Short mmCIF file of C-alpha atoms and ligand atoms in Angstrom, two decimals:
data_model
loop_
_atom_site.label_atom_id
_atom_site.label_comp_id
_atom_site.label_asym_id
_atom_site.label_seq_id
_atom_site.Cartn_x
_atom_site.Cartn_y
_atom_site.Cartn_z
CA MET A 1 37.80 60.97 127.43
CA ASN A 2 37.09 57.47 127.15
CA PHE A 3 39.95 55.32 128.13
CA SER A 4 40.99 52.59 125.62
CA ASP A 5 40.05 48.68 126.49
CA THR A 6 43.96 48.39 126.56
CA LEU A 7 44.70 50.69 129.14
CA LEU A 8 41.93 49.64 131.48
CA ALA A 9 43.03 45.90 131.05
CA LYS A 10 46.47 46.98 131.84
CA LEU A 11 45.34 48.80 134.86
CA ALA A 12 43.30 46.03 136.00
CA SER A 13 46.20 43.53 135.82
CA ALA A 14 48.69 45.86 137.46
CA CYS A 15 50.27 45.09 140.69
CA ASP A 16 53.27 47.59 140.45
CA VAL A 17 52.52 51.15 139.32
CA VAL A 18 54.52 54.25 139.30
CA ALA A 19 53.70 58.03 138.95
CA PHE A 20 56.30 60.11 137.57
CA THR A 21 55.22 63.73 138.00
CA GLY A 22 56.71 67.02 137.19
CA ALA A 23 55.66 70.81 137.53
CA GLY A 24 52.39 70.08 135.44
CA ILE A 25 50.55 68.09 138.05
CA SER A 26 50.87 71.08 140.36
CA ALA A 27 49.96 73.74 137.83
CA GLU A 28 46.50 73.41 139.11
CA SER A 29 47.27 74.09 142.51
CA GLY A 30 48.34 77.29 141.25
CA VAL A 31 52.42 76.64 141.49
CA PRO A 32 53.77 77.89 138.21
CA THR A 33 55.75 75.29 135.91
CA PHE A 34 58.95 76.00 134.59
CA ARG A 35 58.98 76.14 130.80
CA GLY A 36 55.28 77.04 129.55
CA ASN A 37 54.67 80.55 128.25
CA ASP A 38 54.54 81.71 132.09
CA GLY A 39 56.69 79.49 133.47
CA ILE A 40 59.36 80.22 136.02
CA TRP A 41 62.40 79.91 133.50
CA THR A 42 60.84 82.35 131.08
CA LYS A 43 61.29 85.05 133.77
CA PHE A 44 64.30 83.86 135.93
CA LYS A 45 67.22 82.60 134.64
CA PRO A 46 68.46 79.25 136.26
CA GLU A 47 72.17 80.06 136.12
CA GLU A 48 71.38 82.91 138.22
CA LEU A 49 69.21 80.97 141.07
CA ALA A 50 69.27 77.46 140.84
CA ASN A 51 73.29 76.49 140.93
CA LEU A 52 75.92 76.47 143.69
CA ASN A 53 77.84 79.08 141.89
CA ALA A 54 75.05 81.53 141.83
CA PHE A 55 74.56 80.77 145.82
CA MET A 56 78.04 81.25 146.45
CA ARG A 57 78.26 84.41 144.39
CA ASN A 58 75.11 86.12 145.63
CA PRO A 59 73.16 84.17 148.60
CA GLU A 60 71.17 87.05 149.45
CA LEU A 61 69.38 86.94 146.02
CA VAL A 62 69.02 83.22 145.83
CA TRP A 63 67.64 83.18 149.43
CA GLU A 64 65.17 85.94 148.46
CA TRP A 65 64.05 84.20 145.73
CA TYR A 66 63.46 80.73 147.56
CA SER A 67 61.80 82.65 150.52
CA ALA A 68 59.20 83.86 148.01
CA ARG A 69 58.86 80.39 146.43
CA LYS A 70 58.43 78.92 149.93
CA LYS A 71 55.73 81.27 150.67
CA VAL A 72 53.83 80.59 147.42
CA ILE A 73 53.98 76.78 148.15
CA ALA A 74 52.96 77.09 151.77
CA GLU A 75 49.88 78.92 150.71
CA VAL A 76 48.72 76.43 147.80
CA GLN A 77 46.72 73.18 148.65
CA PRO A 78 47.06 70.03 146.75
CA ASN A 79 44.65 69.46 144.08
CA ALA A 80 42.10 66.39 142.55
CA GLY A 81 45.54 65.06 140.75
CA HIS A 82 47.76 64.79 143.67
CA TYR A 83 44.60 63.13 145.76
CA ALA A 84 43.50 60.70 143.20
CA LEU A 85 47.46 59.47 143.27
CA ALA A 86 47.42 59.18 146.89
CA GLU A 87 44.14 57.04 146.87
CA MET A 88 45.58 54.82 143.96
CA GLU A 89 48.46 54.06 146.52
CA ARG A 90 45.54 52.13 148.55
CA ILE A 91 44.33 50.51 145.33
CA PHE A 92 47.66 48.79 143.96
CA SER A 93 49.74 46.47 145.89
CA SER A 94 52.58 48.46 145.26
CA PHE A 95 52.57 52.24 144.32
CA ALA A 96 55.08 54.77 144.13
CA VAL A 97 55.52 58.49 143.20
CA ILE A 98 58.64 59.50 141.75
CA THR A 99 58.48 63.22 141.77
CA GLN A 100 60.63 65.97 140.51
CA ASN A 101 58.61 68.27 142.36
CA ILE A 102 59.94 70.10 145.51
CA ASP A 103 56.34 71.36 146.61
CA ASN A 104 55.69 68.59 148.98
CA LEU A 105 52.20 68.34 147.68
CA HIS A 106 52.20 64.69 147.07
CA ARG A 107 52.95 63.74 150.72
CA ARG A 108 50.14 66.67 151.89
CA ALA A 109 47.49 64.88 149.74
CA GLY A 110 48.70 61.86 151.78
CA SER A 111 51.04 59.80 149.55
CA LYS A 112 53.45 57.88 151.30
CA ASN A 113 55.62 56.08 149.16
CA VAL A 114 57.58 59.06 147.32
CA PHE A 115 60.89 59.50 145.96
CA GLU A 116 61.59 63.12 145.79
CA LEU A 117 64.40 63.54 143.10
CA HIS A 118 64.65 67.19 143.16
CA GLY A 119 64.54 67.69 147.20
CA ASN A 120 61.77 69.49 149.12
CA ILE A 121 61.64 73.05 149.55
CA GLU A 122 60.33 72.45 152.87
CA ARG A 123 63.82 71.22 154.32
CA ASN A 124 67.14 73.31 154.73
CA TYR A 125 70.30 72.28 155.63
CA CYS A 126 73.81 73.54 157.01
CA MET A 127 76.27 73.01 154.24
CA ARG A 128 78.90 72.66 156.71
CA CYS A 129 77.82 70.15 159.33
CA GLY A 130 74.66 69.08 157.37
CA ARG A 131 72.10 69.69 160.05
CA GLN A 132 68.51 69.96 158.84
CA PHE A 133 66.50 73.21 159.58
CA THR A 134 62.74 74.01 159.41
CA ASP A 135 61.52 76.83 157.67
CA GLU A 136 60.61 78.24 160.81
CA GLN A 137 63.89 78.34 161.99
CA VAL A 138 65.37 79.73 158.96
CA LEU A 139 62.72 82.31 157.64
CA ASN A 140 63.31 84.48 160.67
CA GLY A 141 64.09 87.85 158.78
CA THR A 142 67.75 87.17 158.35
CA ALA A 143 68.80 87.35 154.58
CA VAL A 144 71.02 84.40 154.76
CA PRO A 145 70.40 82.26 157.40
CA THR A 146 73.43 80.64 159.26
CA CYS A 147 74.14 77.37 161.47
CA PRO A 148 75.09 77.67 164.93
CA CYS A 149 78.32 75.93 163.92
CA GLY A 150 78.90 79.25 161.65
CA GLY A 151 78.13 77.26 158.09
CA VAL A 152 75.65 78.80 155.78
CA ILE A 153 72.09 77.11 155.48
CA ARG A 154 70.69 76.32 152.24
CA PRO A 155 67.31 75.22 150.79
CA ASP A 156 67.33 71.18 150.28
CA VAL A 157 66.80 71.33 146.75
CA VAL A 158 68.72 69.75 143.97
CA TRP A 159 70.50 72.59 141.60
CA PHE A 160 71.72 72.29 138.18
CA GLY A 161 74.79 70.43 138.13
CA GLU A 162 74.27 68.46 141.34
CA LEU A 163 73.85 65.03 141.90
CA LEU A 164 70.51 63.57 142.77
CA PRO A 165 69.92 62.36 146.21
CA GLU A 166 71.38 58.73 145.99
CA ASP A 167 68.72 56.84 148.17
CA GLU A 168 65.86 58.46 146.38
CA TRP A 169 67.51 57.92 142.88
CA ARG A 170 68.24 54.09 143.58
CA GLY A 171 64.49 53.87 144.97
CA ALA A 172 63.14 55.40 141.94
CA GLU A 173 65.14 52.96 139.58
CA LYS A 174 63.92 50.00 141.32
CA ALA A 175 60.28 51.04 141.29
CA CYS A 176 60.56 51.82 137.27
CA GLN A 177 62.52 48.30 136.95
CA ARG A 178 59.61 46.66 138.54
CA ALA A 179 56.68 48.65 137.13
CA ASP A 180 53.80 46.92 135.11
CA VAL A 181 52.19 50.47 134.20
CA LEU A 182 54.22 53.89 134.74
CA LEU A 183 51.95 57.07 134.64
CA SER A 184 54.34 59.81 133.42
CA ILE A 185 52.16 63.52 134.33
CA GLY A 186 52.80 66.92 133.87
CA THR A 187 56.38 66.76 132.99
CA SER A 188 58.15 68.37 129.77
CA GLY A 189 60.65 65.34 130.32
CA VAL A 190 63.79 67.26 129.10
CA VAL A 191 65.69 67.35 132.27
CA TYR A 192 68.10 64.31 132.99
CA PRO A 193 68.40 61.80 134.31
CA ALA A 194 64.92 62.14 135.80
CA ALA A 195 63.70 62.13 132.32
CA GLY A 196 65.35 58.85 131.58
CA LEU A 197 63.17 56.77 134.22
CA PRO A 198 60.09 56.39 132.01
CA LEU A 199 61.96 54.99 129.21
CA GLU A 200 64.15 52.87 131.86
CA ALA A 201 60.44 51.23 132.56
CA LYS A 202 59.69 50.84 129.31
CA ARG A 203 62.72 48.86 128.55
CA SER A 204 61.86 46.65 131.37
CA GLY A 205 58.37 45.87 130.15
CA ALA A 206 56.05 48.59 131.52
CA PHE A 207 53.22 50.14 129.83
CA ILE A 208 53.71 53.70 129.70
CA VAL A 209 50.93 56.22 129.98
CA GLU A 210 51.51 59.98 129.35
CA ILE A 211 49.15 62.76 130.91
CA ASN A 212 49.78 66.27 129.59
CA PRO A 213 47.82 68.63 127.75
CA GLU A 214 50.83 69.06 125.22
CA PRO A 215 52.81 66.52 123.34
CA THR A 216 56.60 66.10 124.76
CA PRO A 217 59.63 63.91 123.55
CA LEU A 218 58.29 61.23 125.63
CA THR A 219 54.84 61.07 123.65
CA GLU A 220 56.46 59.13 120.74
CA TYR A 221 57.43 56.11 123.12
CA ALA A 222 54.21 56.32 125.21
CA ASP A 223 51.78 53.48 124.67
CA GLU A 224 48.89 55.86 125.62
CA PHE A 225 48.97 59.50 125.39
CA LEU A 226 46.06 61.02 127.53
CA GLN A 227 45.85 64.63 126.17
CA GLY A 228 44.58 66.88 129.04
CA LYS A 229 45.07 68.05 132.72
CA ALA A 230 46.20 65.73 135.50
CA GLY A 231 43.44 66.92 137.78
CA GLU A 232 40.67 66.24 135.46
CA ILE A 233 42.23 62.64 134.02
CA LEU A 234 43.58 61.24 137.39
CA PRO A 235 40.22 61.43 139.27
CA ARG A 236 38.67 59.65 136.25
CA ILE A 237 41.10 56.65 136.20
CA LEU A 238 40.52 56.44 139.92
CA ASP A 239 36.98 56.21 139.31
CA HIS A 240 37.57 53.35 136.85
CA LEU A 241 39.88 51.59 139.30
CA LYS A 242 37.20 52.08 142.21
CA THR A 243 34.27 50.63 140.30
CA LYS A 244 36.61 47.65 139.29
CA SER A 245 37.74 46.90 143.03
CA GLN A 246 33.87 47.10 144.05
CA ARG A 247 33.15 44.69 141.22
CA ASN A 248 35.73 42.23 142.30
CA SER A 249 34.69 42.61 146.24
CA HIS A 250 30.92 41.59 145.25
CA SER A 251 31.91 38.79 142.98
CA GLN A 252 33.79 37.44 146.18
CA VAL A 253 30.80 37.67 148.32
P1 OAD G 1 58.26 72.08 132.86
O1 OAD G 1 58.03 73.23 133.15
O2 OAD G 1 59.63 71.71 131.93
O3 OAD G 1 56.82 71.03 132.20
C1 OAD G 1 55.36 71.20 132.59
C2 OAD G 1 54.82 70.04 131.99
O4 OAD G 1 53.62 70.02 132.49
C3 OAD G 1 54.60 70.82 130.56
O5 OAD G 1 54.61 69.48 129.73
C4 OAD G 1 53.25 71.03 130.43
O6 OAD G 1 52.70 70.84 129.19
C5 OAD G 1 52.84 70.02 131.44
N1 OAD G 1 51.23 70.50 132.32
C6 OAD G 1 51.00 72.04 132.22
N2 OAD G 1 49.66 72.26 133.17
C7 OAD G 1 49.58 70.74 132.86
C8 OAD G 1 48.24 70.13 133.80
N3 OAD G 1 47.29 70.71 134.47
N4 OAD G 1 48.10 68.63 133.99
C9 OAD G 1 49.15 68.02 133.21
N5 OAD G 1 50.39 68.54 132.67
C10 OAD G 1 50.40 70.02 132.80
O7 OAD G 1 58.06 70.97 134.18
P2 OAD G 1 59.29 69.61 134.61
O8 OAD G 1 59.07 68.78 133.58
O9 OAD G 1 58.89 69.05 136.04
O10 OAD G 1 64.40 70.96 138.04
O11 OAD G 1 60.78 70.36 134.99
C11 OAD G 1 61.86 69.30 135.02
C12 OAD G 1 62.37 70.10 136.18
O12 OAD G 1 63.08 71.20 135.31
C13 OAD G 1 62.06 70.70 137.37
O13 OAD G 1 62.09 69.77 138.39
C14 OAD G 1 63.06 71.88 138.06
C15 OAD G 1 63.30 72.28 136.46
O14 OAD G 1 64.34 73.20 136.04
C16 OAD G 1 64.97 71.33 139.15
O15 OAD G 1 64.92 72.67 139.45
C17 OAD G 1 66.60 70.87 139.17
#
């Protein structure tokens, strides 16, 4: 795939860059997406697993499912797409990852400035006192872990109908409003409010690049649609950026 001169020029002059990611960036690591043919939500119903009412009604079932997901995610590794984004953070003067993913793979790949809109599956907290627990503390064979205070512990993920964590959302919105370029990567762009962020960036003047094997509702608003896999396209973008920064450092000698 060749990148357009416009895209390369936008990246070359960009100071503030945002990567907005969804389940697709982790697909090549072996984490299933939600809505594809093999997607999680084709086999399980969100209303039975990913909402507070479901948890209150049947915490055993919800914990069983999250324990299984925690195990899958603990065993996978970040892929070339995650690593390319982590390196981009070192190239641009300001670079943020805004992710809808709960799998922690961006941080494991080395990204530091990460806004997690939907929580993080490696964390857990007590619903009564708010105390945080690691997986080691909660995955000890008890079906529904409880806190010493007597409260029930839940995974630190955002369920349907819940508000997004305020600090993460505010930071993400600010990053989008400042962005010169926003890369929307591996998301179907249908779950709001997160899905509104690329449009907010566009309204604030950002150049929008979408990376996805399939078109999405965002595609018609994107300035460039790069059709393909994140793990293949992002390393190629990174190569261009590195060649450019090498050229710049030579010309300064
Ligand atoms: P989806 O499963 O809805 O969409 C995944 C997207 O990734 C699709 O558009 C795929 O075409 C694309 N894709 C698949 N493989 C890819 C690859 N190798 N490279 C790039 N793209 C690829 O996942 P999300 O958009 O992340 O929310 O879903 C948003 C939210 O819905 C999730 O955060 C979750 C879910 O319900 C909560 O749990 C609150």
